[in-house]
XYZ file of C-alpha atoms in Angstrom:
667
model
C -35.145 -111.006 24.678
C -31.564 -111.475 25.452
C -28.917 -108.949 24.386
C -25.471 -110.213 23.849
C -22.470 -108.711 25.472
C -21.130 -107.613 22.155
C -24.300 -105.657 21.467
C -24.097 -104.025 24.880
C -20.522 -102.999 24.206
C -21.462 -101.492 20.862
C -24.447 -99.666 22.361
C -22.351 -98.310 25.196
C -19.702 -97.126 22.770
C -22.311 -95.373 20.657
C -23.766 -93.740 23.750
C -20.354 -92.543 24.875
C -19.674 -91.246 21.394
C -22.915 -89.292 21.378
C -22.291 -87.963 24.886
C -18.809 -86.888 23.830
C -20.149 -85.148 20.741
C -22.857 -83.450 22.775
C -20.315 -82.380 25.409
C -18.001 -81.053 22.711
C -20.874 -79.144 21.171
C -21.794 -77.702 24.550
C -18.177 -76.732 25.195
C -17.926 -75.150 21.758
C -21.178 -73.323 22.376
C -19.929 -72.122 25.750
C -16.629 -71.082 24.153
C -18.452 -69.182 21.458
C -20.694 -67.593 24.087
C -17.674 -66.614 26.153
C -16.021 -65.062 23.103
C -19.206 -63.236 22.228
C -19.513 -61.943 25.782
C -15.864 -60.950 25.781
C -16.068 -58.953 22.576
C -19.453 -57.523 23.485
C -18.213 -56.410 26.871
C -20.881 -58.534 28.504
C -21.164 -61.394 30.984
C -23.942 -63.686 32.237
C -25.087 -64.171 35.765
C -27.510 -66.548 37.494
C -29.037 -65.680 40.859
C -30.851 -68.426 42.800
C -33.130 -66.216 44.799
C -34.412 -68.963 47.067
C -30.859 -69.816 48.222
C -29.372 -66.316 47.597
C -26.488 -67.687 45.572
C -25.144 -65.837 42.517
C -23.119 -67.531 39.780
C -21.113 -65.325 37.409
C -19.614 -66.324 34.099
C -15.911 -65.756 33.587
C -16.710 -62.794 31.322
C -18.927 -61.326 34.021
C -16.162 -61.661 36.598
C -13.826 -59.889 34.143
C -16.271 -56.990 33.917
C -16.073 -56.488 37.679
C -12.387 -57.316 37.936
C -13.060 -60.272 40.281
C -10.801 -63.264 40.765
C -11.885 -65.900 38.220
C -11.268 -68.650 40.824
C -13.555 -67.126 43.414
C -16.674 -69.056 44.449
C -20.229 -67.974 43.821
C -21.408 -65.006 45.824
C -24.642 -63.703 47.247
C -26.736 -60.622 46.595
C -25.001 -58.668 49.352
C -21.585 -59.394 47.796
C -22.824 -58.064 44.467
C -24.193 -54.901 46.087
C -20.862 -54.352 47.835
C -19.021 -54.478 44.480
C -20.892 -51.427 43.209
C -19.868 -47.779 43.485
C -20.871 -46.567 46.967
C -23.094 -43.874 45.486
C -25.095 -46.440 43.479
C -25.520 -49.255 46.021
C -28.734 -48.027 47.579
C -30.284 -47.269 44.201
C -29.444 -50.729 42.810
C -30.701 -52.569 45.910
C -33.998 -50.689 45.832
C -34.477 -51.347 42.115
C -34.152 -55.130 42.664
C -36.373 -55.118 45.729
C -39.061 -53.082 43.945
C -39.089 -55.521 41.022
C -39.442 -58.568 43.281
C -42.072 -56.933 45.489
C -44.376 -56.125 42.609
C -43.750 -59.467 40.901
C -41.934 -57.999 37.953
C -40.238 -60.288 35.505
C -37.781 -57.823 33.971
C -34.831 -56.430 35.924
C -33.000 -53.315 34.635
C -30.338 -51.478 36.618
C -27.701 -48.925 35.454
C -24.824 -48.512 37.892
C -21.134 -47.812 38.320
C -18.289 -49.963 39.582
C -14.661 -49.286 40.339
C -12.608 -51.766 38.325
C -9.209 -52.509 39.931
C -7.428 -51.905 36.603
C -9.756 -49.796 34.497
C -11.110 -47.470 37.152
C -14.655 -46.172 37.042
C -16.879 -48.113 34.644
C -20.572 -48.003 33.807
C -22.472 -51.338 33.698
C -26.015 -52.106 32.676
C -27.732 -55.138 34.208
C -30.695 -56.787 32.523
C -32.379 -60.022 33.705
C -35.516 -62.203 33.760
C -37.174 -63.277 37.018
C -39.139 -66.546 37.411
C -41.596 -67.317 40.208
C -43.089 -70.526 41.681
C -46.755 -71.373 41.675
C -47.206 -69.467 44.907
C -45.669 -66.342 43.385
C -42.413 -66.565 45.243
C -39.328 -65.495 43.245
C -37.109 -68.467 42.501
C -34.468 -67.411 40.010
C -33.162 -64.442 38.001
C -30.916 -64.878 34.973
C -29.412 -62.137 32.854
C -26.552 -60.125 31.408
C -24.184 -57.447 32.680
C -22.958 -55.172 29.863
C -20.137 -52.592 29.967
C -21.722 -49.382 28.621
C -18.949 -46.983 29.678
C -18.212 -45.675 26.155
C -21.899 -45.199 25.467
C -22.404 -43.349 28.746
C -19.368 -41.128 28.083
C -20.691 -40.361 24.621
C -24.116 -39.581 26.061
C -22.555 -37.337 28.683
C -20.490 -35.616 26.000
C -23.642 -35.079 23.985
C -25.402 -33.687 27.044
C -22.431 -31.431 27.789
C -22.384 -30.247 24.200
C -26.096 -29.682 24.311
C -25.701 -27.706 27.505
C -22.803 -25.755 26.095
C -24.720 -25.086 22.889
C -27.737 -23.995 24.898
C -25.539 -21.617 26.915
C -23.979 -20.243 23.739
C -27.401 -19.767 22.185
C -28.585 -17.955 25.297
C -25.550 -15.704 25.811
C -24.196 -15.067 22.297
C -24.048 -11.458 21.091
C -24.610 -12.689 17.529
C -27.618 -14.359 15.972
C -27.562 -18.176 16.209
C -29.927 -20.630 14.614
C -30.254 -24.356 14.044
C -31.922 -25.055 10.733
C -33.358 -28.325 9.467
C -32.593 -29.904 6.134
C -35.868 -28.449 4.896
C -34.537 -24.936 5.545
C -36.850 -24.247 8.492
C -35.690 -22.896 11.852
C -35.515 -25.493 14.644
C -33.804 -23.382 17.282
C -33.047 -19.652 17.496
C -31.514 -17.413 20.127
C -32.737 -14.105 21.500
C -30.211 -12.067 19.507
C -31.486 -13.410 16.180
C -35.059 -12.734 17.285
C -34.090 -9.149 18.111
C -32.299 -8.677 14.780
C -35.254 -9.994 12.795
C -37.865 -8.259 14.954
C -39.767 -11.510 15.557
C -40.619 -13.711 18.525
C -39.111 -17.163 18.944
C -42.447 -18.832 18.153
C -42.783 -16.774 14.960
C -39.341 -17.761 13.733
C -39.750 -21.461 14.521
C -42.625 -21.493 12.070
C -40.594 -19.920 9.257
C -37.840 -20.919 6.867
C -34.673 -19.178 5.732
C -36.344 -18.067 2.516
C -39.065 -16.286 4.521
C -36.572 -13.864 6.112
C -34.188 -13.409 3.150
C -34.505 -10.500 0.742
C -35.889 -11.822 -2.578
C -32.954 -10.376 -4.509
C -30.525 -12.444 -2.405
C -32.323 -15.817 -2.564
C -30.750 -16.743 -5.886
C -27.330 -16.636 -4.215
C -28.370 -18.141 -0.887
C -30.366 -21.272 -1.833
C -27.686 -22.969 -4.017
C -25.119 -22.479 -1.252
C -27.494 -24.057 1.284
C -28.131 -27.048 -0.989
C -24.405 -27.563 -1.594
C -23.750 -27.457 2.147
C -26.362 -30.123 2.870
C -25.281 -32.401 0.035
C -21.504 -31.969 -0.044
C -20.627 -30.180 3.179
C -19.293 -26.970 1.626
C -19.207 -24.483 4.502
C -20.102 -20.997 3.302
C -20.454 -17.388 4.381
C -22.777 -14.965 2.675
C -23.506 -11.284 3.051
C -27.193 -10.737 2.436
C -30.198 -8.702 3.444
C -32.603 -10.001 6.094
C -36.239 -8.918 6.112
C -38.175 -7.666 9.126
C -41.974 -7.859 9.471
C -42.301 -4.108 8.855
C -40.724 -4.474 5.402
C -37.348 -2.984 6.331
C -34.144 -4.940 5.907
C -30.632 -4.987 7.304
C -27.333 -6.345 6.042
C -25.738 -9.272 7.866
C -23.153 -11.950 7.203
C -24.137 -15.565 7.916
C -21.557 -18.316 8.337
C -23.203 -21.716 7.915
C -21.883 -25.224 8.693
C -23.383 -28.709 8.730
C -24.516 -30.844 11.719
C -23.679 -34.534 11.252
C -25.093 -37.586 12.986
C -23.096 -40.456 14.494
C -22.995 -42.146 11.114
C -21.897 -39.005 9.279
C -25.338 -38.305 7.910
C -26.446 -34.630 7.720
C -28.960 -33.682 10.393
C -29.211 -29.947 9.814
C -27.111 -26.783 9.826
C -25.919 -24.165 12.302
C -25.897 -20.532 11.176
C -24.050 -17.652 12.859
C -25.493 -14.282 11.840
C -23.605 -11.027 12.467
C -25.274 -7.664 11.972
C -23.318 -5.568 9.454
C -25.339 -2.403 9.889
C -22.524 -0.480 11.601
C -19.929 -1.780 9.160
C -22.134 -0.997 6.185
C -22.821 2.460 7.573
C -19.084 2.924 8.056
C -18.477 1.727 4.496
C -21.108 4.151 3.243
C -19.410 6.943 5.173
C -16.042 5.800 3.839
C -17.371 5.758 0.286
C -18.858 9.185 0.793
C -15.553 10.396 2.221
C -13.705 8.782 -0.676
C -16.033 10.408 -3.183
C -15.536 13.707 -1.416
C -11.773 13.133 -1.444
C -11.924 12.349 -5.157
C -13.873 15.538 -5.743
C -11.460 17.461 -3.537
C -8.508 15.931 -5.350
C -10.069 16.795 -8.682
C -10.592 20.313 -7.379
C -7.004 20.454 -6.147
C -5.721 19.126 -9.452
C -7.780 21.703 -11.296
C -6.443 24.340 -8.915
C -2.918 23.116 -9.649
C -3.641 23.221 -13.361
C -4.985 26.719 -12.919
C -1.902 27.569 -10.886
C 0.260 26.087 -13.629
C -1.547 28.147 -16.224
C -1.169 31.208 -14.020
C 2.521 30.530 -13.458
C 3.088 30.060 -17.162
C 1.295 33.308 -17.883
C 2.931 35.101 -14.963
C 6.332 33.758 -15.905
C 5.919 35.069 -19.425
C 4.180 38.328 -18.603
C 6.444 39.284 -15.681
C 9.664 38.451 -17.448
C 8.810 40.480 -20.560
C 9.039 44.000 -19.061
C 12.041 43.008 -16.945
C 13.816 41.763 -20.070
C 13.035 45.010 -21.865
C 14.222 47.058 -18.882
C 17.485 45.099 -18.652
C 18.208 45.630 -22.323
C 17.353 49.336 -22.248
C 19.537 49.847 -19.142
C 22.393 48.101 -20.913
C 21.971 50.303 -23.964
C 21.971 53.346 -21.721
C 25.103 52.234 -19.844
C 26.948 51.772 -23.162
C 26.411 55.417 -24.066
C 28.844 58.127 -22.932
C 27.442 59.336 -19.607
C 28.502 62.055 -17.257
C 28.965 61.537 -13.503
C 25.451 62.746 -12.726
C 23.863 60.329 -15.206
C 26.035 57.448 -13.982
C 24.910 58.168 -10.407
C 21.335 57.602 -11.572
C 21.849 54.709 -13.989
C 24.005 52.446 -11.797
C 21.549 52.269 -8.844
C 18.769 51.686 -11.360
C 20.741 48.861 -12.968
C 21.452 47.362 -9.549
C 17.779 47.521 -8.532
C 16.769 45.945 -11.808
C 19.278 43.155 -11.274
C 17.827 42.522 -7.837
C 14.329 42.466 -9.302
C 15.444 39.971 -11.932
C 16.893 37.612 -9.336
C 13.894 37.984 -7.072
C 11.497 37.268 -9.914
C 13.363 34.134 -10.969
C 13.462 32.854 -7.407
C 9.801 33.566 -6.711
C 8.689 31.822 -9.881
C 10.756 28.740 -9.102
C 9.420 28.606 -5.532
C 5.895 28.880 -6.902
C 6.594 26.031 -9.336
C 7.890 23.903 -6.483
C 4.815 24.667 -4.390
C 2.567 23.769 -7.308
C 4.331 20.430 -7.683
C 5.016 21.019 -11.369
C 8.795 21.035 -11.198
C 10.100 17.558 -12.071
C 13.467 16.051 -12.951
C 14.397 14.597 -16.354
C 17.921 13.167 -15.940
C 20.293 12.667 -18.871
C 24.027 12.720 -19.520
C 25.381 16.187 -20.294
C 28.774 17.964 -20.249
C 29.266 19.867 -17.025
C 31.756 22.280 -18.563
C 29.172 23.832 -20.901
C 26.891 24.593 -17.980
C 29.721 26.045 -15.878
C 30.945 28.158 -18.793
C 27.454 29.512 -19.285
C 27.262 30.490 -15.614
C 30.716 32.066 -15.825
C 29.620 34.173 -18.793
C 26.477 35.179 -16.927
C 28.189 36.288 -13.701
C 31.651 37.493 -14.717
C 30.487 41.063 -15.321
C 28.782 41.187 -11.917
C 31.973 39.856 -10.313
C 34.107 42.428 -12.154
C 31.889 45.313 -11.048
C 32.270 44.296 -7.386
C 36.007 43.694 -7.661
C 35.761 39.938 -7.119
C 37.788 37.294 -8.894
C 35.420 34.700 -10.392
C 37.222 31.410 -11.062
C 35.548 28.606 -13.048
C 38.297 26.270 -14.309
C 37.372 24.107 -17.316
C 36.471 20.495 -16.564
C 35.970 17.602 -18.959
C 33.322 15.628 -17.101
C 29.845 14.469 -17.917
C 27.215 14.155 -15.197
C 23.868 12.376 -15.233
C 21.096 14.602 -13.948
C 18.602 17.188 -15.119
C 20.740 19.962 -16.652
C 18.048 22.588 -16.189
C 17.631 21.889 -12.487
C 21.368 21.535 -11.885
C 21.822 24.918 -13.535
C 19.116 26.384 -11.315
C 20.882 25.110 -8.177
C 24.341 26.264 -9.208
C 23.014 29.624 -10.377
C 21.450 30.158 -6.956
C 24.626 29.081 -5.146
C 26.840 31.247 -7.340
C 24.517 34.241 -7.115
C 24.387 33.878 -3.344
C 28.175 33.694 -3.078
C 28.664 36.841 -5.179
C 26.056 38.790 -3.225
C 27.579 38.088 0.187
C 31.284 38.282 -0.681
C 32.761 41.778 -0.192
C 36.302 41.050 -1.317
C 38.435 38.207 -2.531
C 37.131 35.520 -4.840
C 34.380 33.085 -5.713
C 35.287 29.783 -7.352
C 33.398 26.844 -8.840
C 35.401 23.609 -8.810
C 34.334 20.118 -9.927
C 36.056 16.927 -8.778
C 35.180 13.337 -9.739
C 35.464 10.346 -7.457
C 33.664 7.109 -6.604
C 31.138 7.397 -9.416
C 30.108 10.937 -8.505
C 31.091 14.513 -9.249
C 31.202 17.056 -6.436
C 30.643 20.623 -7.631
C 31.758 23.098 -4.954
C 31.026 26.833 -4.882
C 33.527 28.488 -2.529
C 33.657 32.129 -1.464
C 35.820 34.302 0.771
C 32.797 35.990 2.312
C 31.847 36.533 5.968
C 31.137 32.861 6.632
C 28.199 31.369 8.497
C 27.813 30.855 12.231
C 27.437 27.153 13.237
C 23.949 27.809 14.563
C 22.844 29.154 11.189
C 24.091 26.314 8.966
C 20.603 24.809 8.774
C 18.580 28.002 9.079
C 20.144 29.480 5.950
C 18.099 26.961 3.949
C 14.839 28.370 5.289
C 12.914 30.647 2.958
C 13.440 34.381 3.577
C 16.215 33.773 6.147
C 19.451 35.712 5.602
C 21.383 35.092 8.789
C 21.243 36.576 12.256
C 24.142 38.937 11.685
C 23.015 40.280 8.297
C 20.842 43.364 7.941
C 17.812 43.204 5.666
C 19.687 44.240 2.538
C 17.611 43.570 -0.584
C 20.616 44.169 -2.770
C 21.643 40.715 -1.611
C 18.378 39.110 -2.633
C 15.390 38.056 -0.590
C 16.733 34.856 0.913
C 14.894 32.414 -1.335
C 17.903 31.144 -3.309
C 19.207 28.494 -0.895
C 15.716 27.327 0.036
C 14.931 26.794 -3.626
C 18.287 25.138 -4.262
C 17.823 22.609 -1.441
C 14.319 21.657 -2.585
C 15.432 21.240 -6.181
C 18.365 19.118 -4.987
C 15.864 16.849 -3.237
C 14.025 16.489 -6.557
C 17.302 15.312 -8.065
C 17.805 12.776 -5.277
C 20.773 14.581 -3.754
C 21.451 17.293 -1.188
C 23.532 20.415 -0.737
C 26.361 20.143 1.781
C 27.740 23.264 3.444
C 30.880 23.966 5.425
C 31.886 27.365 6.718
C 34.352 29.171 8.914
C 33.080 32.546 10.181
C 35.266 35.352 8.876
C 36.934 33.183 6.225
C 34.238 32.016 3.847
C 31.913 29.158 2.947
C 31.709 26.200 0.584
C 28.468 24.817 -0.808
C 28.800 21.522 -2.656
C 26.417 19.501 -4.797
C 27.041 15.787 -5.443
C 25.916 14.474 -8.855
C 26.185 11.033 -10.504
C 29.057 10.717 -12.953
C 27.845 10.454 -16.548
C 29.304 8.762 -19.607
C 32.871 9.696 -20.537
C 32.774 12.682 -22.939
C 34.266 12.497 -26.399
C 37.683 14.043 -26.911
C 37.535 17.691 -27.909
C 40.065 20.232 -28.902
C 41.003 22.877 -26.340
C 38.658 25.819 -26.307
C 39.918 28.924 -27.964
C 39.721 32.313 -26.402
C 36.412 34.011 -27.185
C 36.900 36.591 -29.875
C 34.970 39.638 -28.826
C 35.985 41.871 -31.716
C 33.044 44.014 -32.774
C 33.305 43.009 -36.436
C 32.088 39.457 -35.618
C 28.467 40.647 -35.641
C 28.853 43.687 -37.837
C 27.104 43.243 -41.162
C 25.045 40.228 -40.102
C 21.338 40.159 -40.941
C 18.893 39.276 -38.143
C 15.167 38.745 -37.693
C 13.736 39.398 -34.203
C 10.260 38.097 -33.271
C 8.525 38.986 -29.991
C 4.914 39.842 -29.241
C 5.957 42.330 -26.525
C 6.694 45.704 -28.211
C 9.165 46.932 -25.570
C 11.214 43.720 -25.667
C 11.138 43.778 -29.456
C 12.345 47.375 -29.526
C 15.080 46.758 -26.943
C 16.516 43.747 -28.791
C 16.306 45.609 -32.099
C 18.271 48.558 -30.706
C 20.779 46.252 -28.981
C 21.519 44.275 -32.149
C 21.725 47.456 -34.186
C 24.300 48.829 -31.722
C 26.460 45.815 -32.563
C 26.291 46.576 -36.297
C 23.567 44.048 -37.143
C 20.917 44.765 -39.777
C 17.637 44.027 -38.008
C 14.149 43.132 -39.183
C 11.348 42.750 -36.605
C 7.984 40.977 -36.384
C 5.383 40.347 -33.682
C 3.378 37.500 -35.239
C 3.917 34.581 -37.589
C 1.990 36.458 -40.241
C 4.410 39.374 -39.970
C 7.319 36.902 -40.104
C 6.026 35.602 -43.425
C 5.686 39.109 -44.781
C 9.194 40.131 -43.661
C 10.804 37.018 -45.124
C 8.953 37.472 -48.381
C 10.288 41.018 -48.710
C 13.946 40.282 -47.866
C 16.417 41.013 -50.641
C 19.457 39.662 -48.793
C 20.393 36.423 -46.951
C 19.263 35.987 -43.355
C 21.901 35.037 -40.763
C 20.365 35.207 -37.295
C 16.876 34.685 -35.894
C 15.983 35.631 -32.301
C 12.455 34.580 -31.337
C 10.322 34.571 -28.228
C 9.038 31.032 -27.592
C 5.485 32.128 -26.816
C 4.094 34.658 -29.284
C 0.544 34.723 -27.949
C -2.685 33.486 -29.519
C -1.278 29.950 -29.605
C 1.640 30.883 -31.865
C 5.093 29.455 -31.113
C 8.513 30.895 -31.800
C 9.804 27.534 -33.073
C 7.557 27.969 -36.115
C 9.138 31.362 -36.784
C 12.603 29.808 -36.444
C 11.703 27.066 -38.925
C 10.515 29.673 -41.434
C 13.709 31.737 -40.978
C 15.908 28.673 -41.457
C 14.234 28.037 -44.767
C 15.544 31.459 -45.773
C 19.117 30.580 -44.790
C 19.344 31.564 -41.109
C 22.221 29.629 -39.522
C 21.951 30.947 -35.948
C 18.706 30.568 -33.973
C 18.076 31.794 -30.433
C 14.884 31.116 -28.494
C 13.960 33.399 -25.616
C 11.540 31.983 -23.060
C 10.148 32.806 -19.664
C 8.711 29.295 -19.309
C 11.088 27.084 -17.325
C 8.890 23.984 -17.247
C 10.851 20.853 -18.263
C 8.295 20.046 -20.973
C 8.578 23.427 -22.635
C 12.354 23.532 -22.341
C 12.763 20.051 -23.789
C 10.507 21.016 -26.691
C 12.508 24.164 -27.338
C 15.820 22.339 -27.265
C 14.561 19.631 -29.632
C 14.212 22.408 -32.186
C 18.012 22.767 -32.190
C 17.944 26.360 -31.008
C 20.146 28.086 -28.472
C 18.009 28.747 -25.416
C 18.057 31.825 -23.170
C 15.752 32.405 -20.222
C 14.092 35.723 -19.685
C 14.900 38.124 -18.181
C 17.770 38.220 -20.694
C 20.714 40.543 -20.191
C 22.635 42.191 -23.008
C 25.879 40.529 -21.903
C 24.426 37.021 -22.137
C 22.799 37.652 -25.524
C 25.937 39.267 -26.939
C 28.184 36.479 -25.652
C 25.967 33.817 -27.190
C 25.722 35.508 -30.591
C 29.465 36.198 -30.775
C 30.186 32.566 -29.835
C 27.900 31.312 -32.594
C 29.528 33.681 -35.110
C 33.012 32.578 -34.082
C 32.132 28.893 -34.407
C 30.641 29.467 -37.858
C 33.764 31.364 -38.949
C 36.002 28.532 -37.729
C 33.926 25.951 -39.600
C 33.994 28.058 -42.775
C 37.770 28.523 -42.648
C 38.569 24.861 -41.983
């Protein structure tokens, strides 16, 4: 059969087309293979064992960092391209495979890439043999496994580090499976739980947890496994002997490469010492609470004692002062005067000492507190002037207290206590000359200065004079000058008020003690004070009711008022007050009542009853200087005098009240 030329041409063209398509497919396949090798970090190799020639793909050459234009190499060239430490191992692995007729080659080795440095490669291949069993050819892959090897080494390092931590840790460590059972434990945890490692590895968390703590523990464990919520829990662990101990466990999750939970790690710290310390601390706290309660009760008892002592001690002193005053007002001969004056002086010293001691005791008991308010300074200074002018006159001193129209903001009772102590101290130590009390305002404050012309104070004693019972190195122990508690009390009370007492002195010329107080609201305008009318007929003919549960005080006040021309009725109890008022056939003008009448009765009730019968002047006498009691007394609208009361102070107050009432009546 003859084939025409045209048919041959067509057949040849078809053949060429098919060859071209097949070649293109092969090229595309090789391109795809090269890309796959590139992205997989792999390359192919073909070793003709019989001729010892090795052909590497381009990707394989890239793995080794070889020149892509280099010719095929031999086995020795490949061995030389390996890391020196791995050459012998790799050569032996190949030789062993060929010697025993193995078909699978597998070698893990290192190379030094010219650009990338040390890399790990894994070689895998298939060996074919001829009919006589001689190796002919090996074909396979070289894969870059550097990242995998580094990860494996990191895992091994972590495992080693974890093993070292488990072995050396001073706290309990455990690895726990998702089922809650121990997979690994360290010696410290075994010691804490009193179990061997083998015992613990057969148990779960619930087996060593106190039953009362499981309800808290298990939900936390489940949440950790499911969500990853790390938690810490203080709980009780059980030992085989039935005892338990407190520990805190901090638990976190172990994740696999894909983020899946593999188990948990627990760190367990024994809290026995801390718990014991907390128990001791609680016991100490409870003891402190009991001690504080005892101290508070002791303070309350001290307060009750001070209140009772203040009242009981001041009563006889008040009576003695009044009786001495009555005696001094009588015509006396020189012999009687020689007896009465020292007695009056001693009684005055006793009065000052008693007041000072009681205030010191109140400070020590912590029951003296400040209640600041705005008040006129002049009233306080005038009251002190009235109290001390007779003492100044008897010693030949000029007492100067100029009027001042200033209000200060502080506790008037405590300010009066300080200034009374300063003024009393100045009068006691000044032999001749004068004592003055001056007040000056400036920069939002008022400085009240007590200045004397006494002996002065040595520079080395300017601080020591504020110590209790210190009177100065150059002063003999003269109790007529007090017992040295005035300045100590004054400084401590000043601290309660948030201020301090400043002192300046020049030995031989005198001293100045000053107290700085906040300036109060501007006082209302007032008419100038008139001169106190001391004519005896101011009190003469007035009717008075005196109430005191102390018979001597009651008698002394009754006699004193009677000596001033006052008609006096007396009572010791509220019941007697009612009886006296019911029997009165004339108006009542004045009521003088002790604040504390005993048996729970209060003088303010007696005052209220007297006012209902027309009394227009009310005076409360009290030995209680507590701010609460004084505030209560003053809320009653009464004039307040502190025991021990002197005749001069009582007379001055009553005459002032009478004068003011007369002025109001005549206006």
